[in-house]
Structure formats: C-alpha cells, structure tokens
C-alpha cells in the first residue's frame, strides 16, 4: 500500500492530540511534518504539546514547526477555557527537550510542496488557517501544488460553538479562511460542526479505554477529563465532542461522511463574524470551491478510531460494539 504524504497543521489542543494519534496509527498516512498555529492555545504552547503527543506515540522523529502567532487581521482569542491552561486538559505532562526550535512553518509547507511532485502532498488542517493563508500569500502557485486540503472548521446548518453562527477555528481567523477560499485551485473539504459534533467520546467509551490498561488509553482518558467537564458545564453533554479526529478519518476513508460541492465564503466583520456562507442553491452563480460535509456514520468512525489506535484490542472493541456500545 502506498502511503499518502500529509502535513498536519494544528493548534494542540485536546482533540488535535487525538487526531494526531489517529494519523500516526494509520498505515495509509505518512506524516511528513506537523506545523503549529495559534488557536486553541498560543503557538509556543501548541509546539510543546505537539512534542508531548509525539513522545507518547514514540514518534519524535517527525519534525514540528512553529507557525503564525496571530491571525491575519483579528486579535488572537484562544480557548484555554475549553482545553485547559496547558492545552492538554491541565495534565501538565513533562515537557520534551529539543536541541533546536524549528521555526518558519510557512516556509516548511512551501518547500515541501515545491520539492515534491504536484498532487503528492496533502494538508490536514485542524486549527485556524493562518499558516495556510500566509503560504498562499507568499507563493500561490507553489501552494496550489498540494493534492488537497481537509479542514476541520466551519458549519453549514448546525449552530456555532463560539457564537450563534460560527465554528471556533474559522471564527479565530476568518480573513485567512476567506483568502484561501478566494485563491485555492485544489480540492478543499470542510469537515464542519454538522458532522463533528455527532462524534462524542461518551462515558461508555471512556470506561472502555480505562479497561484497556494501556498507556495511550490512559493518556486519552487523562487529557479528555477537563474536556468532559467543559462540555457538561457548557451544553450538558455527557462526554466530549472530538472534532479533529474526524478530519483524519475522512482523509483516510471518504465513505464515513457525505456532503456536496458548493461555493463557500466566510463573514469577516460584524455580529456574524466567522460564519461560513454555504451557497448550496447557487444564488451567487460561482463555481464551487469546497466540498461541505453534512452526514457522518459516527458509530463507524468511533469504532475505527479505537481500532486503529489500539490494534491489540480489536477483538474487545468488536465485541463491545457488536453489543451496541
């Protein structure tokens, strides 16, 4: 099987951690680099968290690059209230020492795309799109050599998670989203709240992880505890929505979600800032620039998520799901 080369652009982040774990556990994917952007936490903290996650997965060989510190136009607003002061559920795991800080995430993205043949490197974007917008601004031709972008962000018919109408990643830096939508010539997939908020790590799943008596399982239980408490206080959800891993799952298996092509834009000012405008009925008479996801097989996703990360527990996972977990 030929592995597909991927750059993961993210802002770790609890659900970013789960997404990275899924990607590194999937034989279909070759993660050639991780680029960090400010979003859930500031970029410096996100960089440290990425190293912690890679350490847990024994993959510190993967390079991590520090990216943009602030959005294109807006003042940065982070989400420690959701992800904890350290960004990983206030677990405060030991920091990983590195010999040299890798900076210039934007340059890494462009150099990687330039040295590879067209359509051989994809980008999975799990945070605000500032790094990608900066890359397009610097060299649009090279950026459009990417095979595709799978972005966790936006929303079509579902309500927002940081305002009545906006999803957090696109709300943090809507100007970057708009710049990308107006300048890309490659496939763009919007994995928005319509599908991601159906993917809930419930108390049953968490208890299953506890029973595994496994270091990676314990890591997931530990970092999501804060997340679970937040979801209960915020919206009376038992468990926590795990947005970002679905973007990785969809990259691997397009059958897990359904959607449609449409022209999409984003609001950059005013009361609806960050809202994605999905022109399904073609009022604007513009060519589609995005594939918008609307449906998800959430049970399949959760089962596959667990089976990929915990390959030695496949029989147990199958048994539990067959008994309608």
PDB file of C-alpha atoms in Angstrom:
ATOM      1  CA  UNK A   1       0.000   0.000   0.000  1.00  0.00           C
ATOM      2  CA  UNK A   2       1.317   3.413  -0.976  1.00  0.00           C
ATOM      3  CA  UNK A   3       1.153   5.759   1.971  1.00  0.00           C
ATOM      4  CA  UNK A   4      -0.192   9.255   1.336  1.00  0.00           C
ATOM      5  CA  UNK A   5       2.091  12.084   2.399  1.00  0.00           C
ATOM      6  CA  UNK A   6       0.492  14.565   4.779  1.00  0.00           C
ATOM      7  CA  UNK A   7       1.358  17.764   6.597  1.00  0.00           C
ATOM      8  CA  UNK A   8      -0.780  18.211   9.716  1.00  0.00           C
ATOM      9  CA  UNK A   9      -1.389  21.876  10.506  1.00  0.00           C
ATOM     10  CA  UNK A  10      -2.831  22.191  14.012  1.00  0.00           C
ATOM     11  CA  UNK A  11      -3.181  24.029  17.331  1.00  0.00           C
ATOM     12  CA  UNK A  12      -2.881  21.287  20.009  1.00  0.00           C
ATOM     13  CA  UNK A  13      -5.488  21.179  21.748  1.00  0.00           C
ATOM     14  CA  UNK A  14      -7.107  18.056  23.191  1.00  0.00           C
ATOM     15  CA  UNK A  15      -8.894  16.898  20.063  1.00  0.00           C
ATOM     16  CA  UNK A  16      -5.824  17.779  17.980  1.00  0.00           C
ATOM     17  CA  UNK A  17      -3.936  15.300  20.154  1.00  0.00           C
ATOM     18  CA  UNK A  18      -6.479  12.582  19.362  1.00  0.00           C
ATOM     19  CA  UNK A  19      -6.295  13.406  15.645  1.00  0.00           C
ATOM     20  CA  UNK A  20      -2.503  13.181  15.613  1.00  0.00           C
ATOM     21  CA  UNK A  21      -2.677   9.845  17.424  1.00  0.00           C
ATOM     22  CA  UNK A  22      -5.131   8.571  14.810  1.00  0.00           C
ATOM     23  CA  UNK A  23      -2.973   9.743  11.916  1.00  0.00           C
ATOM     24  CA  UNK A  24       0.170   8.149  13.346  1.00  0.00           C
ATOM     25  CA  UNK A  25      -1.723   4.886  13.904  1.00  0.00           C
ATOM     26  CA  UNK A  26      -2.960   4.666  10.300  1.00  0.00           C
ATOM     27  CA  UNK A  27      -0.857   2.811   7.737  1.00  0.00           C
ATOM     28  CA  UNK A  28      -2.433   4.824   4.900  1.00  0.00           C
ATOM     29  CA  UNK A  29      -0.794   8.040   6.111  1.00  0.00           C
ATOM     30  CA  UNK A  30       2.816   9.216   6.184  1.00  0.00           C
ATOM     31  CA  UNK A  31       3.015  12.314   8.382  1.00  0.00           C
ATOM     32  CA  UNK A  32       5.998  14.211   6.981  1.00  0.00           C
ATOM     33  CA  UNK A  33       5.683  17.200   9.287  1.00  0.00           C
ATOM     34  CA  UNK A  34       3.497  18.988  11.813  1.00  0.00           C
ATOM     35  CA  UNK A  35       3.046  22.754  11.654  1.00  0.00           C
ATOM     36  CA  UNK A  36       1.666  24.711  14.579  1.00  0.00           C
ATOM     37  CA  UNK A  37      -0.607  27.758  14.539  1.00  0.00           C
ATOM     38  CA  UNK A  38      -2.095  29.838  17.341  1.00  0.00           C
ATOM     39  CA  UNK A  39      -5.696  28.876  18.080  1.00  0.00           C
ATOM     40  CA  UNK A  40      -6.739  26.692  20.993  1.00  0.00           C
ATOM     41  CA  UNK A  41      -3.535  27.893  22.634  1.00  0.00           C
ATOM     42  CA  UNK A  42      -0.746  30.207  21.596  1.00  0.00           C
ATOM     43  CA  UNK A  43       1.685  28.754  19.092  1.00  0.00           C
ATOM     44  CA  UNK A  44       4.529  28.328  21.585  1.00  0.00           C
ATOM     45  CA  UNK A  45       2.339  26.186  23.844  1.00  0.00           C
ATOM     46  CA  UNK A  46       0.951  24.271  20.884  1.00  0.00           C
ATOM     47  CA  UNK A  47       4.503  23.432  19.798  1.00  0.00           C
ATOM     48  CA  UNK A  48       5.313  21.985  23.218  1.00  0.00           C
ATOM     49  CA  UNK A  49       2.077  19.997  23.198  1.00  0.00           C
ATOM     50  CA  UNK A  50       2.820  18.522  19.781  1.00  0.00           C
ATOM     51  CA  UNK A  51       6.121  17.207  21.117  1.00  0.00           C
ATOM     52  CA  UNK A  52       4.356  15.693  24.119  1.00  0.00           C
ATOM     53  CA  UNK A  53       1.918  13.890  21.829  1.00  0.00           C
ATOM     54  CA  UNK A  54       4.690  12.618  19.563  1.00  0.00           C
ATOM     55  CA  UNK A  55       6.581  11.411  22.607  1.00  0.00           C
ATOM     56  CA  UNK A  56       3.555   9.398  23.752  1.00  0.00           C
ATOM     57  CA  UNK A  57       3.423   7.823  20.293  1.00  0.00           C
ATOM     58  CA  UNK A  58       7.207   7.230  20.142  1.00  0.00           C
ATOM     59  CA  UNK A  59       7.410   9.403  17.013  1.00  0.00           C
ATOM     60  CA  UNK A  60       9.700  12.265  17.929  1.00  0.00           C
ATOM     61  CA  UNK A  61      11.344  11.667  14.551  1.00  0.00           C
ATOM     62  CA  UNK A  62       8.568  13.724  12.936  1.00  0.00           C
ATOM     63  CA  UNK A  63       9.582  17.398  12.598  1.00  0.00           C
ATOM     64  CA  UNK A  64       7.403  20.068  14.235  1.00  0.00           C
ATOM     65  CA  UNK A  65       7.493  23.684  13.060  1.00  0.00           C
ATOM     66  CA  UNK A  66       6.347  26.850  14.830  1.00  0.00           C
ATOM     67  CA  UNK A  67       3.967  28.877  12.685  1.00  0.00           C
ATOM     68  CA  UNK A  68       1.989  32.109  12.850  1.00  0.00           C
ATOM     69  CA  UNK A  69       1.482  33.675  16.264  1.00  0.00           C
ATOM     70  CA  UNK A  70      -1.550  35.820  15.442  1.00  0.00           C
ATOM     71  CA  UNK A  71      -4.382  35.834  12.871  1.00  0.00           C
ATOM     72  CA  UNK A  72      -4.126  37.858   9.661  1.00  0.00           C
ATOM     73  CA  UNK A  73      -6.258  40.737  10.948  1.00  0.00           C
ATOM     74  CA  UNK A  74      -8.082  39.924  14.180  1.00  0.00           C
ATOM     75  CA  UNK A  75      -6.634  39.948  17.673  1.00  0.00           C
ATOM     76  CA  UNK A  76      -5.922  36.388  18.820  1.00  0.00           C
ATOM     77  CA  UNK A  77      -8.510  34.753  21.078  1.00  0.00           C
ATOM     78  CA  UNK A  78      -7.523  31.353  22.496  1.00  0.00           C
ATOM     79  CA  UNK A  79      -9.571  28.582  24.123  1.00  0.00           C
ATOM     80  CA  UNK A  80      -7.932  27.584  27.396  1.00  0.00           C
ATOM     81  CA  UNK A  81     -11.413  27.566  28.920  1.00  0.00           C
ATOM     82  CA  UNK A  82     -12.140  24.562  26.693  1.00  0.00           C
ATOM     83  CA  UNK A  83      -8.760  22.803  26.595  1.00  0.00           C
ATOM     84  CA  UNK A  84      -7.208  23.767  29.927  1.00  0.00           C
ATOM     85  CA  UNK A  85      -4.452  26.191  30.780  1.00  0.00           C
ATOM     86  CA  UNK A  86      -1.806  23.915  29.268  1.00  0.00           C
ATOM     87  CA  UNK A  87      -3.983  22.991  26.283  1.00  0.00           C
ATOM     88  CA  UNK A  88      -3.997  19.313  27.211  1.00  0.00           C
ATOM     89  CA  UNK A  89      -6.638  19.224  29.925  1.00  0.00           C
ATOM     90  CA  UNK A  90      -4.342  20.615  32.633  1.00  0.00           C
ATOM     91  CA  UNK A  91      -2.390  17.381  32.758  1.00  0.00           C
ATOM     92  CA  UNK A  92       0.923  19.248  32.714  1.00  0.00           C
ATOM     93  CA  UNK A  93       2.923  16.379  31.293  1.00  0.00           C
ATOM     94  CA  UNK A  94       6.691  16.784  31.367  1.00  0.00           C
ATOM     95  CA  UNK A  95       7.974  18.982  28.552  1.00  0.00           C
ATOM     96  CA  UNK A  96      10.169  17.446  25.872  1.00  0.00           C
ATOM     97  CA  UNK A  97      13.610  18.949  25.434  1.00  0.00           C
ATOM     98  CA  UNK A  98      14.631  19.756  21.860  1.00  0.00           C
ATOM     99  CA  UNK A  99      18.079  20.707  20.614  1.00  0.00           C
ATOM    100  CA  UNK A 100      16.818  23.352  18.241  1.00  0.00           C
ATOM    101  CA  UNK A 101      13.465  25.089  17.825  1.00  0.00           C
ATOM    102  CA  UNK A 102      12.138  24.648  14.292  1.00  0.00           C
ATOM    103  CA  UNK A 103      10.509  27.865  13.117  1.00  0.00           C
ATOM    104  CA  UNK A 104       9.057  29.090   9.816  1.00  0.00           C
ATOM    105  CA  UNK A 105       6.173  26.658   9.379  1.00  0.00           C
ATOM    106  CA  UNK A 106       5.046  28.578   6.293  1.00  0.00           C
ATOM    107  CA  UNK A 107       8.438  28.062   4.639  1.00  0.00           C
ATOM    108  CA  UNK A 108       8.370  24.361   5.532  1.00  0.00           C
ATOM    109  CA  UNK A 109       4.956  23.974   3.875  1.00  0.00           C
ATOM    110  CA  UNK A 110       6.073  25.731   0.686  1.00  0.00           C
ATOM    111  CA  UNK A 111       9.453  23.989   0.467  1.00  0.00           C
ATOM    112  CA  UNK A 112       7.799  20.601   0.973  1.00  0.00           C
ATOM    113  CA  UNK A 113       5.230  21.260  -1.744  1.00  0.00           C
ATOM    114  CA  UNK A 114       7.878  22.653  -4.099  1.00  0.00           C
ATOM    115  CA  UNK A 115      10.254  19.697  -3.829  1.00  0.00           C
ATOM    116  CA  UNK A 116       7.509  17.085  -4.240  1.00  0.00           C
ATOM    117  CA  UNK A 117       5.634  16.449  -7.439  1.00  0.00           C
ATOM    118  CA  UNK A 118       2.233  18.086  -7.834  1.00  0.00           C
ATOM    119  CA  UNK A 119      -0.621  16.196  -6.143  1.00  0.00           C
ATOM    120  CA  UNK A 120       1.621  14.121  -3.863  1.00  0.00           C
ATOM    121  CA  UNK A 121       1.316  16.009  -0.540  1.00  0.00           C
ATOM    122  CA  UNK A 122      -1.965  16.769   1.220  1.00  0.00           C
ATOM    123  CA  UNK A 123      -2.672  19.076   4.163  1.00  0.00           C
ATOM    124  CA  UNK A 124      -4.932  18.168   7.067  1.00  0.00           C
ATOM    125  CA  UNK A 125      -5.763  21.438   8.841  1.00  0.00           C
ATOM    126  CA  UNK A 126      -7.089  21.125  12.395  1.00  0.00           C
ATOM    127  CA  UNK A 127      -6.893  24.726  13.572  1.00  0.00           C
ATOM    128  CA  UNK A 128      -7.224  28.284  12.260  1.00  0.00           C
ATOM    129  CA  UNK A 129      -5.951  28.584   8.690  1.00  0.00           C
ATOM    130  CA  UNK A 130      -3.400  31.346   9.265  1.00  0.00           C
ATOM    131  CA  UNK A 131      -0.358  29.289   8.233  1.00  0.00           C
ATOM    132  CA  UNK A 132      -2.049  28.233   5.008  1.00  0.00           C
ATOM    133  CA  UNK A 133      -3.192  31.751   4.147  1.00  0.00           C
ATOM    134  CA  UNK A 134       0.317  33.078   4.718  1.00  0.00           C
ATOM    135  CA  UNK A 135       1.680  30.342   2.462  1.00  0.00           C
ATOM    136  CA  UNK A 136      -0.746  31.298  -0.313  1.00  0.00           C
ATOM    137  CA  UNK A 137       0.170  34.955   0.088  1.00  0.00           C
ATOM    138  CA  UNK A 138       3.851  34.101  -0.224  1.00  0.00           C
ATOM    139  CA  UNK A 139       3.605  31.752  -3.206  1.00  0.00           C
ATOM    140  CA  UNK A 140       0.162  30.893  -4.562  1.00  0.00           C
ATOM    141  CA  UNK A 141       1.493  28.802  -7.423  1.00  0.00           C
ATOM    142  CA  UNK A 142       3.549  26.520  -5.170  1.00  0.00           C
ATOM    143  CA  UNK A 143       0.797  26.235  -2.562  1.00  0.00           C
ATOM    144  CA  UNK A 144      -1.621  25.035  -5.217  1.00  0.00           C
ATOM    145  CA  UNK A 145       0.674  22.069  -5.892  1.00  0.00           C
ATOM    146  CA  UNK A 146      -0.863  20.425  -2.805  1.00  0.00           C
ATOM    147  CA  UNK A 147      -3.117  17.499  -3.597  1.00  0.00           C
ATOM    148  CA  UNK A 148      -5.944  18.707  -1.328  1.00  0.00           C
ATOM    149  CA  UNK A 149      -6.841  20.352   1.973  1.00  0.00           C
ATOM    150  CA  UNK A 150      -9.028  18.623   4.535  1.00  0.00           C
ATOM    151  CA  UNK A 151     -10.014  21.275   7.078  1.00  0.00           C
ATOM    152  CA  UNK A 152     -11.804  20.836  10.369  1.00  0.00           C
ATOM    153  CA  UNK A 153     -13.797  24.045  10.562  1.00  0.00           C
ATOM    154  CA  UNK A 154     -16.929  25.907   9.660  1.00  0.00           C
ATOM    155  CA  UNK A 155     -20.565  24.889   9.840  1.00  0.00           C
ATOM    156  CA  UNK A 156     -23.453  24.633   7.392  1.00  0.00           C
ATOM    157  CA  UNK A 157     -26.763  24.125   9.207  1.00  0.00           C
ATOM    158  CA  UNK A 158     -25.525  23.387  12.711  1.00  0.00           C
ATOM    159  CA  UNK A 159     -25.218  26.255  15.200  1.00  0.00           C
ATOM    160  CA  UNK A 160     -21.805  27.579  16.165  1.00  0.00           C
ATOM    161  CA  UNK A 161     -19.651  26.633  19.139  1.00  0.00           C
ATOM    162  CA  UNK A 162     -18.225  30.073  19.959  1.00  0.00           C
ATOM    163  CA  UNK A 163     -21.056  32.261  18.674  1.00  0.00           C
ATOM    164  CA  UNK A 164     -24.583  31.518  17.470  1.00  0.00           C
ATOM    165  CA  UNK A 165     -23.307  31.007  13.917  1.00  0.00           C
ATOM    166  CA  UNK A 166     -19.536  30.433  13.927  1.00  0.00           C
ATOM    167  CA  UNK A 167     -17.206  27.480  14.475  1.00  0.00           C
ATOM    168  CA  UNK A 168     -14.099  28.290  16.539  1.00  0.00           C
ATOM    169  CA  UNK A 169     -11.290  27.670  14.006  1.00  0.00           C
ATOM    170  CA  UNK A 170     -12.853  29.856  11.322  1.00  0.00           C
ATOM    171  CA  UNK A 171     -14.015  32.436  13.887  1.00  0.00           C
ATOM    172  CA  UNK A 172     -10.459  32.909  15.195  1.00  0.00           C
ATOM    173  CA  UNK A 173      -9.157  33.885  11.761  1.00  0.00           C
ATOM    174  CA  UNK A 174     -11.950  34.361   9.218  1.00  0.00           C
ATOM    175  CA  UNK A 175      -9.780  36.522   6.969  1.00  0.00           C
ATOM    176  CA  UNK A 176      -7.449  33.571   6.388  1.00  0.00           C
ATOM    177  CA  UNK A 177     -10.368  31.325   5.505  1.00  0.00           C
ATOM    178  CA  UNK A 178     -11.682  33.874   3.030  1.00  0.00           C
ATOM    179  CA  UNK A 179      -8.254  34.349   1.466  1.00  0.00           C
ATOM    180  CA  UNK A 180      -7.933  30.607   0.953  1.00  0.00           C
ATOM    181  CA  UNK A 181     -11.440  30.212  -0.471  1.00  0.00           C
ATOM    182  CA  UNK A 182     -10.732  33.007  -2.950  1.00  0.00           C
ATOM    183  CA  UNK A 183      -7.322  31.710  -4.072  1.00  0.00           C
ATOM    184  CA  UNK A 184      -7.213  27.924  -3.999  1.00  0.00           C
ATOM    185  CA  UNK A 185      -7.298  25.844  -7.141  1.00  0.00           C
ATOM    186  CA  UNK A 186      -7.179  22.486  -5.360  1.00  0.00           C
ATOM    187  CA  UNK A 187      -9.892  20.402  -3.628  1.00  0.00           C
ATOM    188  CA  UNK A 188     -10.938  21.750  -0.232  1.00  0.00           C
ATOM    189  CA  UNK A 189     -13.035  19.650   2.162  1.00  0.00           C
ATOM    190  CA  UNK A 190     -14.867  21.358   5.038  1.00  0.00           C
ATOM    191  CA  UNK A 191     -15.288  18.983   7.961  1.00  0.00           C
ATOM    192  CA  UNK A 192     -17.622  21.208   9.969  1.00  0.00           C
ATOM    193  CA  UNK A 193     -19.776  21.067  13.062  1.00  0.00           C
ATOM    194  CA  UNK A 194     -22.641  19.441  11.140  1.00  0.00           C
ATOM    195  CA  UNK A 195     -20.663  16.196  11.278  1.00  0.00           C
ATOM    196  CA  UNK A 196     -18.071  16.605  14.030  1.00  0.00           C
ATOM    197  CA  UNK A 197     -20.463  17.359  16.878  1.00  0.00           C
ATOM    198  CA  UNK A 198     -22.103  13.970  16.262  1.00  0.00           C
ATOM    199  CA  UNK A 199     -18.812  12.331  17.256  1.00  0.00           C
ATOM    200  CA  UNK A 200     -18.945  12.177  21.051  1.00  0.00           C
ATOM    201  CA  UNK A 201     -16.496  10.362  23.290  1.00  0.00           C
ATOM    202  CA  UNK A 202     -19.159   9.169  25.741  1.00  0.00           C
ATOM    203  CA  UNK A 203     -18.656   7.885  29.300  1.00  0.00           C
ATOM    204  CA  UNK A 204     -19.012   4.336  27.924  1.00  0.00           C
ATOM    205  CA  UNK A 205     -16.115   4.839  25.517  1.00  0.00           C
ATOM    206  CA  UNK A 206     -14.028   6.410  28.275  1.00  0.00           C
ATOM    207  CA  UNK A 207     -14.701   3.448  30.574  1.00  0.00           C
ATOM    208  CA  UNK A 208     -13.695   1.090  27.765  1.00  0.00           C
ATOM    209  CA  UNK A 209     -10.392   2.957  27.496  1.00  0.00           C
ATOM    210  CA  UNK A 210      -9.873   2.630  31.247  1.00  0.00           C
ATOM    211  CA  UNK A 211     -10.307  -1.123  30.964  1.00  0.00           C
ATOM    212  CA  UNK A 212      -7.558  -1.377  28.345  1.00  0.00           C
ATOM    213  CA  UNK A 213      -4.867  -0.707  30.999  1.00  0.00           C
ATOM    214  CA  UNK A 214      -2.802   0.853  28.234  1.00  0.00           C
ATOM    215  CA  UNK A 215      -0.518   3.908  28.313  1.00  0.00           C
ATOM    216  CA  UNK A 216      -2.079   5.531  25.239  1.00  0.00           C
ATOM    217  CA  UNK A 217      -5.577   4.823  26.555  1.00  0.00           C
ATOM    218  CA  UNK A 218      -4.691   6.382  29.902  1.00  0.00           C
ATOM    219  CA  UNK A 219      -3.312   9.412  28.058  1.00  0.00           C
ATOM    220  CA  UNK A 220      -6.642   9.888  26.256  1.00  0.00           C
ATOM    221  CA  UNK A 221      -8.614   9.475  29.488  1.00  0.00           C
ATOM    222  CA  UNK A 222      -6.370  11.979  31.270  1.00  0.00           C
ATOM    223  CA  UNK A 223      -6.433  14.737  28.649  1.00  0.00           C
ATOM    224  CA  UNK A 224     -10.191  14.458  27.995  1.00  0.00           C
ATOM    225  CA  UNK A 225     -11.262  14.702  31.644  1.00  0.00           C
ATOM    226  CA  UNK A 226     -11.146  18.512  31.543  1.00  0.00           C
ATOM    227  CA  UNK A 227     -12.869  18.455  28.142  1.00  0.00           C
ATOM    228  CA  UNK A 228     -15.693  16.312  29.512  1.00  0.00           C
ATOM    229  CA  UNK A 229     -16.244  18.707  32.404  1.00  0.00           C
ATOM    230  CA  UNK A 230     -16.317  21.651  29.985  1.00  0.00           C
ATOM    231  CA  UNK A 231     -18.930  20.007  27.760  1.00  0.00           C
ATOM    232  CA  UNK A 232     -21.169  19.276  30.738  1.00  0.00           C
ATOM    233  CA  UNK A 233     -20.956  22.831  32.048  1.00  0.00           C
ATOM    234  CA  UNK A 234     -21.327  24.402  28.611  1.00  0.00           C
ATOM    235  CA  UNK A 235     -24.077  22.309  26.995  1.00  0.00           C
ATOM    236  CA  UNK A 236     -24.989  19.461  29.349  1.00  0.00           C
ATOM    237  CA  UNK A 237     -23.326  16.863  27.111  1.00  0.00           C
ATOM    238  CA  UNK A 238     -22.193  13.644  28.785  1.00  0.00           C
ATOM    239  CA  UNK A 239     -18.766  13.065  27.298  1.00  0.00           C
ATOM    240  CA  UNK A 240     -16.968  15.349  24.868  1.00  0.00           C
ATOM    241  CA  UNK A 241     -17.172  16.150  21.176  1.00  0.00           C
ATOM    242  CA  UNK A 242     -13.946  15.138  19.403  1.00  0.00           C
ATOM    243  CA  UNK A 243     -13.927  17.310  16.310  1.00  0.00           C
ATOM    244  CA  UNK A 244     -10.462  16.986  14.818  1.00  0.00           C
ATOM    245  CA  UNK A 245     -10.085  13.188  14.552  1.00  0.00           C
ATOM    246  CA  UNK A 246     -12.976  13.082  12.090  1.00  0.00           C
ATOM    247  CA  UNK A 247     -10.935  15.150   9.622  1.00  0.00           C
ATOM    248  CA  UNK A 248      -8.208  12.482   9.730  1.00  0.00           C
ATOM    249  CA  UNK A 249     -10.755   9.672   9.445  1.00  0.00           C
ATOM    250  CA  UNK A 250     -12.381  11.349   6.451  1.00  0.00           C
ATOM    251  CA  UNK A 251      -8.993  11.784   4.794  1.00  0.00           C
ATOM    252  CA  UNK A 252      -8.472   8.022   5.127  1.00  0.00           C
ATOM    253  CA  UNK A 253     -11.995   6.894   4.255  1.00  0.00           C
ATOM    254  CA  UNK A 254     -14.314   9.178   2.266  1.00  0.00           C
ATOM    255  CA  UNK A 255     -17.249   6.794   2.830  1.00  0.00           C
ATOM    256  CA  UNK A 256     -17.529   7.793   6.502  1.00  0.00           C
ATOM    257  CA  UNK A 257     -19.156  11.130   5.528  1.00  0.00           C
ATOM    258  CA  UNK A 258     -21.429  12.523   2.853  1.00  0.00           C
ATOM    259  CA  UNK A 259     -21.796  16.047   1.551  1.00  0.00           C
ATOM    260  CA  UNK A 260     -21.966  18.251  -1.529  1.00  0.00           C
ATOM    261  CA  UNK A 261     -19.914  20.700  -3.575  1.00  0.00           C
ATOM    262  CA  UNK A 262     -20.727  24.371  -3.139  1.00  0.00           C
ATOM    263  CA  UNK A 263     -19.337  27.863  -3.304  1.00  0.00           C
ATOM    264  CA  UNK A 264     -18.440  28.858   0.263  1.00  0.00           C
ATOM    265  CA  UNK A 265     -17.374  32.184   1.744  1.00  0.00           C
ATOM    266  CA  UNK A 266     -16.966  33.457   5.299  1.00  0.00           C
ATOM    267  CA  UNK A 267     -18.086  36.578   7.161  1.00  0.00           C
ATOM    268  CA  UNK A 268     -15.130  38.682   8.321  1.00  0.00           C
ATOM    269  CA  UNK A 269     -16.824  41.535  10.193  1.00  0.00           C
ATOM    270  CA  UNK A 270     -19.761  42.239  12.471  1.00  0.00           C
ATOM    271  CA  UNK A 271     -22.148  40.161  14.513  1.00  0.00           C
ATOM    272  CA  UNK A 272     -21.816  37.075  12.280  1.00  0.00           C
ATOM    273  CA  UNK A 273     -18.023  37.086  12.084  1.00  0.00           C
ATOM    274  CA  UNK A 274     -16.650  33.632  11.295  1.00  0.00           C
ATOM    275  CA  UNK A 275     -19.915  32.301   9.849  1.00  0.00           C
ATOM    276  CA  UNK A 276     -19.465  30.154   6.764  1.00  0.00           C
ATOM    277  CA  UNK A 277     -21.877  31.052   3.970  1.00  0.00           C
ATOM    278  CA  UNK A 278     -22.671  27.901   2.002  1.00  0.00           C
ATOM    279  CA  UNK A 279     -24.346  28.712  -1.317  1.00  0.00           C
ATOM    280  CA  UNK A 280     -25.999  25.319  -1.841  1.00  0.00           C
ATOM    281  CA  UNK A 281     -28.715  26.794  -4.098  1.00  0.00           C
ATOM    282  CA  UNK A 282     -26.157  28.668  -6.236  1.00  0.00           C
ATOM    283  CA  UNK A 283     -27.511  32.174  -5.681  1.00  0.00           C
ATOM    284  CA  UNK A 284     -24.057  33.658  -6.358  1.00  0.00           C
ATOM    285  CA  UNK A 285     -23.606  31.733  -9.637  1.00  0.00           C
ATOM    286  CA  UNK A 286     -19.996  30.989  -8.755  1.00  0.00           C
ATOM    287  CA  UNK A 287     -18.025  27.807  -9.224  1.00  0.00           C
ATOM    288  CA  UNK A 288     -17.863  25.502  -6.183  1.00  0.00           C
ATOM    289  CA  UNK A 289     -14.690  25.908  -4.147  1.00  0.00           C
ATOM    290  CA  UNK A 290     -15.471  23.495  -1.310  1.00  0.00           C
ATOM    291  CA  UNK A 291     -16.926  20.084  -0.504  1.00  0.00           C
ATOM    292  CA  UNK A 292     -19.172  20.552   2.542  1.00  0.00           C
ATOM    293  CA  UNK A 293     -19.753  17.540   4.791  1.00  0.00           C
ATOM    294  CA  UNK A 294     -23.288  17.083   6.123  1.00  0.00           C
ATOM    295  CA  UNK A 295     -23.653  13.457   7.269  1.00  0.00           C
ATOM    296  CA  UNK A 296     -21.431  11.062   9.220  1.00  0.00           C
ATOM    297  CA  UNK A 297     -21.552   7.422  10.257  1.00  0.00           C
ATOM    298  CA  UNK A 298     -20.473   8.299  13.784  1.00  0.00           C
ATOM    299  CA  UNK A 299     -20.581   4.729  15.106  1.00  0.00           C
ATOM    300  CA  UNK A 300     -18.271   3.527  12.339  1.00  0.00           C
ATOM    301  CA  UNK A 301     -15.971   6.472  12.976  1.00  0.00           C
ATOM    302  CA  UNK A 302     -15.685   5.799  16.701  1.00  0.00           C
ATOM    303  CA  UNK A 303     -15.106   2.088  16.179  1.00  0.00           C
ATOM    304  CA  UNK A 304     -12.416   2.683  13.556  1.00  0.00           C
ATOM    305  CA  UNK A 305     -10.797   5.412  15.669  1.00  0.00           C
ATOM    306  CA  UNK A 306     -10.374   2.975  18.552  1.00  0.00           C
ATOM    307  CA  UNK A 307      -9.308   0.016  16.426  1.00  0.00           C
ATOM    308  CA  UNK A 308      -6.589   1.971  14.665  1.00  0.00           C
ATOM    309  CA  UNK A 309      -5.012   3.343  17.841  1.00  0.00           C
ATOM    310  CA  UNK A 310      -5.446   0.137  19.846  1.00  0.00           C
ATOM    311  CA  UNK A 311      -4.642  -2.580  17.333  1.00  0.00           C
ATOM    312  CA  UNK A 312      -4.081  -5.176  20.046  1.00  0.00           C
ATOM    313  CA  UNK A 313      -7.620  -4.607  21.394  1.00  0.00           C
ATOM    314  CA  UNK A 314      -9.521  -5.171  18.126  1.00  0.00           C
ATOM    315  CA  UNK A 315     -11.374  -8.268  19.343  1.00  0.00           C
ATOM    316  CA  UNK A 316     -12.519  -6.496  22.507  1.00  0.00           C
ATOM    317  CA  UNK A 317     -13.613  -3.440  20.535  1.00  0.00           C
ATOM    318  CA  UNK A 318     -15.562  -5.545  18.040  1.00  0.00           C
ATOM    319  CA  UNK A 319     -17.252  -7.431  20.878  1.00  0.00           C
ATOM    320  CA  UNK A 320     -18.295  -4.259  22.668  1.00  0.00           C
ATOM    321  CA  UNK A 321     -19.603  -2.570  19.525  1.00  0.00           C
ATOM    322  CA  UNK A 322     -21.471  -5.701  18.489  1.00  0.00           C
ATOM    323  CA  UNK A 323     -23.224  -5.448  21.839  1.00  0.00           C
ATOM    324  CA  UNK A 324     -24.322  -1.909  20.870  1.00  0.00           C
ATOM    325  CA  UNK A 325     -21.976   0.206  22.944  1.00  0.00           C
TER     326      UNK A 325
END
